PDB file of C-alpha atoms in Angstrom:
ATOM      1  CA  MET A   2      29.132   5.254 -55.792  1.00 50.00           C
ATOM      2  CA  LYS A   3      28.103   1.909 -54.349  1.00 49.00           C
ATOM      3  CA  LYS A   4      29.194   3.058 -50.888  1.00 55.00           C
ATOM      4  CA  ALA A   5      27.163   6.261 -51.212  1.00 52.00           C
ATOM      5  CA  PHE A   6      24.098   4.254 -52.227  1.00 47.00           C
ATOM      6  CA  LEU A   7      24.584   1.862 -49.320  1.00 48.00           C
ATOM      7  CA  TYR A   8      24.905   4.751 -46.868  1.00 51.00           C
ATOM      8  CA  SER A   9      21.708   6.263 -48.257  1.00 47.00           C
ATOM      9  CA  VAL A  10      19.812   3.008 -47.745  1.00 41.00           C
ATOM     10  CA  LEU A  11      21.124   2.679 -44.198  1.00 47.00           C
ATOM     11  CA  LEU A  12      20.154   6.270 -43.492  1.00 44.00           C
ATOM     12  CA  LEU A  13      16.596   5.689 -44.717  1.00 41.00           C
ATOM     13  CA  ILE A  14      16.299   2.571 -42.550  1.00 48.00           C
ATOM     14  CA  SER A  15      17.628   4.483 -39.579  1.00 53.00           C
ATOM     15  CA  LEU A  16      15.209   7.326 -40.077  1.00 46.00           C
ATOM     16  CA  GLN A  17      12.334   4.889 -40.305  1.00 49.00           C
ATOM     17  CA  SER A  18      13.329   3.042 -37.117  1.00 47.00           C
ATOM     18  CA  PHE A  19      14.761   5.962 -35.157  1.00 45.00           C
ATOM     19  CA  GLY A  20      12.654   8.990 -35.936  1.00 45.00           C
ATOM     20  CA  GLN A  21      13.457  12.344 -34.507  1.00 53.00           C
ATOM     21  CA  SER A  22      11.014  11.789 -31.640  1.00 79.00           C
ATOM     22  CA  ALA A  23      11.128   8.002 -31.218  1.00 86.00           C
ATOM     23  CA  SER A  24      13.952   5.646 -30.298  1.00 88.00           C
ATOM     24  CA  TYR A  25      13.895   1.878 -30.718  1.00 90.00           C
ATOM     25  CA  PHE A  26      16.742  -0.372 -29.592  1.00 88.00           C
ATOM     26  CA  GLY A  27      16.605  -4.155 -29.793  1.00 88.00           C
ATOM     27  CA  ARG A  28      15.405  -6.842 -32.154  1.00 89.00           C
ATOM     28  CA  TYR A  29      11.769  -6.322 -33.202  1.00 89.00           C
ATOM     29  CA  ALA A  30      11.555  -3.201 -31.041  1.00 90.00           C
ATOM     30  CA  GLY A  31       9.331  -0.469 -32.437  1.00 89.00           C
ATOM     31  CA  GLY A  32       6.093   1.425 -32.376  1.00 91.00           C
ATOM     32  CA  VAL A  33       2.648  -0.111 -32.687  1.00 90.00           C
ATOM     33  CA  GLY A  34      -0.830   1.241 -33.262  1.00 89.00           C
ATOM     34  CA  LEU A  35      -2.327   3.748 -35.647  1.00 89.00           C
ATOM     35  CA  ASN A  36       0.130   6.475 -34.651  1.00 88.00           C
ATOM     36  CA  GLN A  37       3.262   4.333 -34.672  1.00 88.00           C
ATOM     37  CA  ASN A  38       4.876   6.474 -37.365  1.00 87.00           C
ATOM     38  CA  SER A  39       4.247   9.754 -35.569  1.00 88.00           C
ATOM     39  CA  LEU A  40       5.044   8.950 -31.946  1.00 90.00           C
ATOM     40  CA  GLU A  41       6.544  11.802 -29.937  1.00 90.00           C
ATOM     41  CA  ARG A  42       9.339  11.224 -27.419  1.00 90.00           C
ATOM     42  CA  ALA A  43       8.553   7.491 -27.270  1.00 91.00           C
ATOM     43  CA  SER A  44      11.158   4.808 -26.607  1.00 91.00           C
ATOM     44  CA  ALA A  45      11.183   1.022 -26.755  1.00 90.00           C
ATOM     45  CA  LEU A  46      14.227  -0.839 -25.424  1.00 89.00           C
ATOM     46  CA  GLY A  47      14.936  -4.542 -25.627  1.00 88.00           C
ATOM     47  CA  TYR A  48      13.752  -7.595 -27.497  1.00 89.00           C
ATOM     48  CA  ASN A  49      10.257  -7.196 -28.986  1.00 90.00           C
ATOM     49  CA  ALA A  50       9.629  -4.007 -26.987  1.00 90.00           C
ATOM     50  CA  LYS A  51       6.581  -2.173 -28.346  1.00 91.00           C
ATOM     51  CA  VAL A  52       5.384   1.330 -27.544  1.00 92.00           C
ATOM     52  CA  SER A  53       2.116   2.899 -28.690  1.00 92.00           C
ATOM     53  CA  VAL A  54       1.784   6.204 -26.794  1.00 92.00           C
ATOM     54  CA  ASP A  55       3.590   9.521 -26.796  1.00 92.00           C
ATOM     55  CA  ASP A  56       6.096   9.991 -23.946  1.00 91.00           C
ATOM     56  CA  GLY A  57       6.014   6.228 -23.354  1.00 91.00           C
ATOM     57  CA  LEU A  58       9.022   4.185 -22.258  1.00 89.00           C
ATOM     58  CA  VAL A  59       8.765   0.414 -22.685  1.00 89.00           C
ATOM     59  CA  LEU A  60      11.492  -1.951 -21.521  1.00 87.00           C
ATOM     60  CA  GLY A  61      11.543  -5.309 -23.252  1.00 84.00           C
ATOM     61  CA  ASP A  62       8.782  -7.715 -24.097  1.00 83.00           C
ATOM     62  CA  THR A  63       5.717  -7.264 -21.913  1.00 70.00           C
ATOM     63  CA  THR A  64       5.744 -10.889 -20.709  1.00 74.00           C
ATOM     64  CA  LEU A  65       9.407 -11.858 -20.695  1.00 79.00           C
ATOM     65  CA  VAL A  66      11.369  -8.785 -19.651  1.00 83.00           C
ATOM     66  CA  LYS A  67      13.443  -8.781 -16.454  1.00 84.00           C
ATOM     67  CA  VAL A  68      14.838  -5.350 -15.654  1.00 84.00           C
ATOM     68  CA  GLY A  69      17.825  -5.222 -13.320  1.00 84.00           C
ATOM     69  CA  ILE A  70      19.267  -2.164 -11.598  1.00 83.00           C
ATOM     70  CA  GLY A  71      22.625  -2.611  -9.917  1.00 83.00           C
ATOM     71  CA  LEU A  72      22.858  -6.322 -10.714  1.00 83.00           C
ATOM     72  CA  SER A  73      23.510  -8.502 -13.766  1.00 87.00           C
ATOM     73  CA  ASN A  74      21.132 -11.385 -13.039  1.00 87.00           C
ATOM     74  CA  PRO A  75      17.611  -9.993 -12.474  1.00 85.00           C
ATOM     75  CA  ARG A  76      15.141 -12.681 -11.370  1.00 80.00           C
ATOM     76  CA  TYR A  77      11.970 -10.585 -11.405  1.00 78.00           C
ATOM     77  CA  ARG A  78      10.201  -8.132 -13.706  1.00 78.00           C
ATOM     78  CA  LEU A  79      11.926  -5.345 -11.771  1.00 78.00           C
ATOM     79  CA  ASP A  80      14.881  -6.349  -9.600  1.00 78.00           C
ATOM     80  CA  VAL A  81      16.816  -3.600  -7.809  1.00 76.00           C
ATOM     81  CA  LYS A  82      19.945  -4.269  -5.782  1.00 75.00           C
ATOM     82  CA  GLY A  83      19.679  -2.526  -2.429  1.00 68.00           C
ATOM     83  CA  VAL A  84      16.661  -1.715  -0.297  1.00 58.00           C
ATOM     84  CA  PHE A  85      13.877  -2.352  -2.790  1.00 59.00           C
ATOM     85  CA  ASN A  86      13.218  -5.523  -4.707  1.00 58.00           C
ATOM     86  CA  MET A  87      10.026  -5.722  -6.738  1.00 57.00           C
ATOM     87  CA  ARG A  88       8.688  -8.939  -8.202  1.00 59.00           C
ATOM     88  CA  THR A  89       5.818  -9.258 -10.635  1.00 55.00           C
ATOM     89  CA  ALA A  90       4.860 -12.670 -11.948  1.00 54.00           C
ATOM     90  CA  TYR A  91       1.662 -14.403 -12.970  1.00 52.00           C
ATOM     91  CA  ASN A  92       1.843 -16.995 -10.200  1.00 58.00           C
ATOM     92  CA  SER A  93       2.986 -14.886  -7.213  1.00 60.00           C
ATOM     93  CA  PRO A  94       3.029 -11.091  -7.665  1.00 64.00           C
ATOM     94  CA  ALA A  95       4.759  -9.385  -4.740  1.00 69.00           C
ATOM     95  CA  PHE A  96       6.519  -6.242  -3.616  1.00 74.00           C
ATOM     96  CA  LYS A  97       9.674  -7.115  -1.711  1.00 72.00           C
ATOM     97  CA  ILE A  98      11.804  -4.988   0.602  1.00 72.00           C
ATOM     98  CA  ASN A  99      15.169  -6.372   1.663  1.00 70.00           C
ATOM     99  CA  ASP A 100      14.167  -9.646  -0.013  1.00 70.00           C
ATOM    100  CA  ARG A 101      11.090 -10.009   2.217  1.00 73.00           C
ATOM    101  CA  ASN A 102       7.584  -9.932   0.807  1.00 75.00           C
ATOM    102  CA  PHE A 103       5.890  -6.741   1.963  1.00 78.00           C
ATOM    103  CA  LEU A 104       2.808  -6.824  -0.259  1.00 81.00           C
ATOM    104  CA  GLU A 105       1.619  -9.815  -2.264  1.00 79.00           C
ATOM    105  CA  LEU A 106      -1.452 -11.561  -3.654  1.00 78.00           C
ATOM    106  CA  ASP A 107      -2.896 -14.743  -2.201  1.00 77.00           C
ATOM    107  CA  GLU A 108      -4.399 -17.644  -4.146  1.00 77.00           C
ATOM    108  CA  LYS A 109      -7.744 -15.797  -4.322  1.00 80.00           C
ATOM    109  CA  GLY A 110      -6.181 -12.619  -5.724  1.00 75.00           C
ATOM    110  CA  LEU A 111      -6.545 -10.679  -2.459  1.00 81.00           C
ATOM    111  CA  PHE A 112      -3.790  -8.333  -1.275  1.00 81.00           C
ATOM    112  CA  VAL A 113      -1.782  -9.598   1.705  1.00 83.00           C
ATOM    113  CA  LEU A 114       0.218  -7.115   3.775  1.00 80.00           C
ATOM    114  CA  ASN A 115       3.021  -8.844   5.625  1.00 79.00           C
ATOM    115  CA  SER A 116       4.718  -7.938   8.901  1.00 77.00           C
ATOM    116  CA  PHE A 117       5.220  -4.226   9.479  1.00 79.00           C
ATOM    117  CA  LYS A 118       5.010  -1.697  12.286  1.00 84.00           C
ATOM    118  CA  MET A 119       3.517   1.774  12.567  1.00 87.00           C
ATOM    119  CA  LYS A 120       5.219   4.790  14.068  1.00 89.00           C
ATOM    120  CA  TYR A 121       3.540   7.741  15.763  1.00 90.00           C
ATOM    121  CA  GLU A 122       4.876  11.280  15.914  1.00 90.00           C
ATOM    122  CA  ASN A 123       3.864  12.034  19.495  1.00 90.00           C
ATOM    123  CA  GLU A 124       2.365  10.371  22.567  1.00 90.00           C
ATOM    124  CA  ASN A 125      -0.981  12.150  22.153  1.00 88.00           C
ATOM    125  CA  GLN A 126      -1.687  10.016  19.080  1.00 90.00           C
ATOM    126  CA  TRP A 127      -1.756   6.924  21.287  1.00 92.00           C
ATOM    127  CA  SER A 128      -4.641   6.064  23.623  1.00 91.00           C
ATOM    128  CA  ASP A 129      -2.999   6.009  27.064  1.00 93.00           C
ATOM    129  CA  LYS A 130      -4.682   9.341  27.761  1.00 93.00           C
ATOM    130  CA  VAL A 131      -7.605   7.164  28.944  1.00 95.00           C
ATOM    131  CA  PHE A 132      -5.638   6.429  32.117  1.00 95.00           C
ATOM    132  CA  ASP A 133      -4.958  10.086  32.819  1.00 93.00           C
ATOM    133  CA  LYS A 134      -6.806  11.419  35.879  1.00 91.00           C
ATOM    134  CA  THR A 135      -8.235  14.271  33.815  1.00 93.00           C
ATOM    135  CA  TYR A 136      -9.810  11.898  31.267  1.00 94.00           C
ATOM    136  CA  LYS A 137     -13.603  12.047  31.338  1.00 94.00           C
ATOM    137  CA  LEU A 138     -14.868   8.494  31.150  1.00 95.00           C
ATOM    138  CA  MET A 139     -18.471   8.344  30.021  1.00 95.00           C
ATOM    139  CA  SER A 140     -20.835   6.495  32.292  1.00 95.00           C
ATOM    140  CA  LEU A 141     -22.263   3.244  30.946  1.00 95.00           C
ATOM    141  CA  GLN A 142     -25.663   4.915  30.871  1.00 96.00           C
ATOM    142  CA  GLU A 143     -24.239   7.650  28.617  1.00 97.00           C
ATOM    143  CA  VAL A 144     -22.587   5.060  26.404  1.00 96.00           C
ATOM    144  CA  SER A 145     -25.847   3.116  26.132  1.00 96.00           C
ATOM    145  CA  LYS A 146     -27.750   6.257  25.163  1.00 97.00           C
ATOM    146  CA  PHE A 147     -25.118   7.212  22.575  1.00 97.00           C
ATOM    147  CA  ILE A 148     -25.251   3.741  21.001  1.00 97.00           C
ATOM    148  CA  SER A 149     -29.058   3.832  20.852  1.00 97.00           C
ATOM    149  CA  GLU A 150     -29.012   7.197  19.098  1.00 97.00           C
ATOM    150  CA  ASN A 151     -26.003   6.759  16.799  1.00 97.00           C
ATOM    151  CA  LYS A 152     -25.617   2.987  16.279  1.00 96.00           C
ATOM    152  CA  HIS A 153     -21.855   3.058  16.900  1.00 96.00           C
ATOM    153  CA  LEU A 154     -19.413   3.594  19.768  1.00 96.00           C
ATOM    154  CA  PRO A 155     -18.391   7.103  20.855  1.00 96.00           C
ATOM    155  CA  ASN A 156     -15.238   8.412  19.170  1.00 94.00           C
ATOM    156  CA  VAL A 157     -15.382   5.618  16.587  1.00 95.00           C
ATOM    157  CA  PRO A 158     -16.375   6.381  12.967  1.00 94.00           C
ATOM    158  CA  SER A 159     -19.738   5.110  11.804  1.00 95.00           C
ATOM    159  CA  ALA A 160     -20.169   2.654   8.946  1.00 95.00           C
ATOM    160  CA  GLN A 161     -21.323   5.516   6.719  1.00 95.00           C
ATOM    161  CA  GLU A 162     -18.198   7.559   7.517  1.00 95.00           C
ATOM    162  CA  VAL A 163     -15.925   4.596   6.836  1.00 94.00           C
ATOM    163  CA  VAL A 164     -17.555   3.898   3.472  1.00 95.00           C
ATOM    164  CA  LYS A 165     -17.429   7.566   2.476  1.00 95.00           C
ATOM    165  CA  ASN A 166     -13.977   8.593   3.748  1.00 94.00           C
ATOM    166  CA  GLY A 167     -12.122   5.367   4.551  1.00 94.00           C
ATOM    167  CA  ILE A 168     -10.047   5.035   7.708  1.00 92.00           C
ATOM    168  CA  SER A 169      -6.482   5.701   8.750  1.00 92.00           C
ATOM    169  CA  ILE A 170      -5.030   2.420  10.025  1.00 90.00           C
ATOM    170  CA  ASP A 171      -2.767   3.997  12.652  1.00 91.00           C
ATOM    171  CA  GLU A 172      -5.619   6.169  13.933  1.00 93.00           C
ATOM    172  CA  MET A 173      -8.024   3.215  14.027  1.00 94.00           C
ATOM    173  CA  VAL A 174      -5.582   1.038  15.957  1.00 94.00           C
ATOM    174  CA  SER A 175      -5.325   3.788  18.578  1.00 94.00           C
ATOM    175  CA  LYS A 176      -9.113   4.154  18.774  1.00 95.00           C
ATOM    176  CA  LEU A 177      -9.606   0.424  19.241  1.00 95.00           C
ATOM    177  CA  LEU A 178      -7.051   0.361  22.045  1.00 96.00           C
ATOM    178  CA  GLU A 179      -8.832   3.352  23.563  1.00 96.00           C
ATOM    179  CA  LYS A 180     -12.011   1.285  23.755  1.00 97.00           C
ATOM    180  CA  VAL A 181     -10.136  -1.648  25.301  1.00 97.00           C
ATOM    181  CA  GLU A 182      -8.665   0.657  27.940  1.00 97.00           C
ATOM    182  CA  GLU A 183     -12.091   2.165  28.665  1.00 97.00           C
ATOM    183  CA  LEU A 184     -13.520  -1.343  29.050  1.00 96.00           C
ATOM    184  CA  THR A 185     -10.717  -2.082  31.510  1.00 96.00           C
ATOM    185  CA  LEU A 186     -11.705   0.956  33.588  1.00 96.00           C
ATOM    186  CA  TYR A 187     -15.372  -0.063  33.520  1.00 96.00           C
ATOM    187  CA  THR A 188     -14.381  -3.549  34.690  1.00 96.00           C
ATOM    188  CA  ILE A 189     -12.298  -2.112  37.524  1.00 95.00           C
ATOM    189  CA  GLN A 190     -15.204   0.120  38.567  1.00 95.00           C
ATOM    190  CA  GLN A 191     -17.620  -2.800  38.521  1.00 94.00           C
ATOM    191  CA  GLN A 192     -15.229  -4.961  40.528  1.00 95.00           C
ATOM    192  CA  LYS A 193     -14.996  -2.229  43.179  1.00 94.00           C
ATOM    193  CA  GLU A 194     -18.783  -2.073  43.339  1.00 92.00           C
ATOM    194  CA  ILE A 195     -18.941  -5.860  43.709  1.00 92.00           C
ATOM    195  CA  GLU A 196     -16.423  -5.755  46.555  1.00 92.00           C
ATOM    196  CA  GLU A 197     -18.431  -3.013  48.277  1.00 91.00           C
ATOM    197  CA  LEU A 198     -21.615  -5.064  47.946  1.00 90.00           C
ATOM    198  CA  LYS A 199     -19.836  -8.089  49.399  1.00 89.00           C
ATOM    199  CA  LYS A 200     -18.735  -6.073  52.396  1.00 88.00           C
ATOM    200  CA  LYS A 201     -22.184  -4.566  52.798  1.00 85.00           C
ATOM    201  CA  PHE A 202     -24.032  -7.877  52.784  1.00 86.00           C
ATOM    202  CA  GLY A 203     -21.293  -9.835  54.498  1.00 74.00           C
ATOM    203  CA  ASN A 204     -20.448 -12.239  51.654  1.00 62.00           C
TER     204      ASN A 204
END
C-alpha cells in the first residue's frame, strides 16, 4: 500500500515536470512564463535551463552553459570538434573556423571580418576584360560628362543604389579593379601623347 502511494506521488511529480508536450532534464530545469504549464513540444536540458515558448529547445543556463559536440571539454558557449568552432562570450564574441577567428567584435562592438578569400565562378566575373582589344574605353571627356550628370563613376553603383540595395563584395572588388585598370590605360595613353609632344617640339 505504501509502495503504491509512493509510486502515485512520483507519477504526479513526473507528470508535472514532464508533461506530454514538454521535457525538462536537469536541476531547476523547467518552463517559465504565463504559459509554462501548457507549453507544446518544448524542452529544457541542463542545470537551470528555462524555456518559455512552444517548440523551444534550451540547453543549460543562459549565462553559464557550454555545449560541446564531439568533445568532452567545451570551452565556449558552442564548441564543435571538427571544422566549426563557435565562441560566444561577453568579453570577446567570435565565430571560429579551424580554431581561427573568422568573425568577431572589436572593443567598440563593431564586427571584424578576419582573413578570407573570395572565389569566382568564371573569368568574366573578373575585370581583366579591360585589357581586351575589343574593350571600349570611354574617353576622358565622356567620363567627365558622365560624372557631371550622374555624380558617380560609370559602371559603379551610386550612393542611392548602395543604400537601397547594398553591394556584393566580390562584384565590388572586381569593379574597383576595373577602374584601376582603366586608369592604367589612361595613364599609358597620356604618356604616349607626352612622348609624341616631346618628339614634336624636340625636348
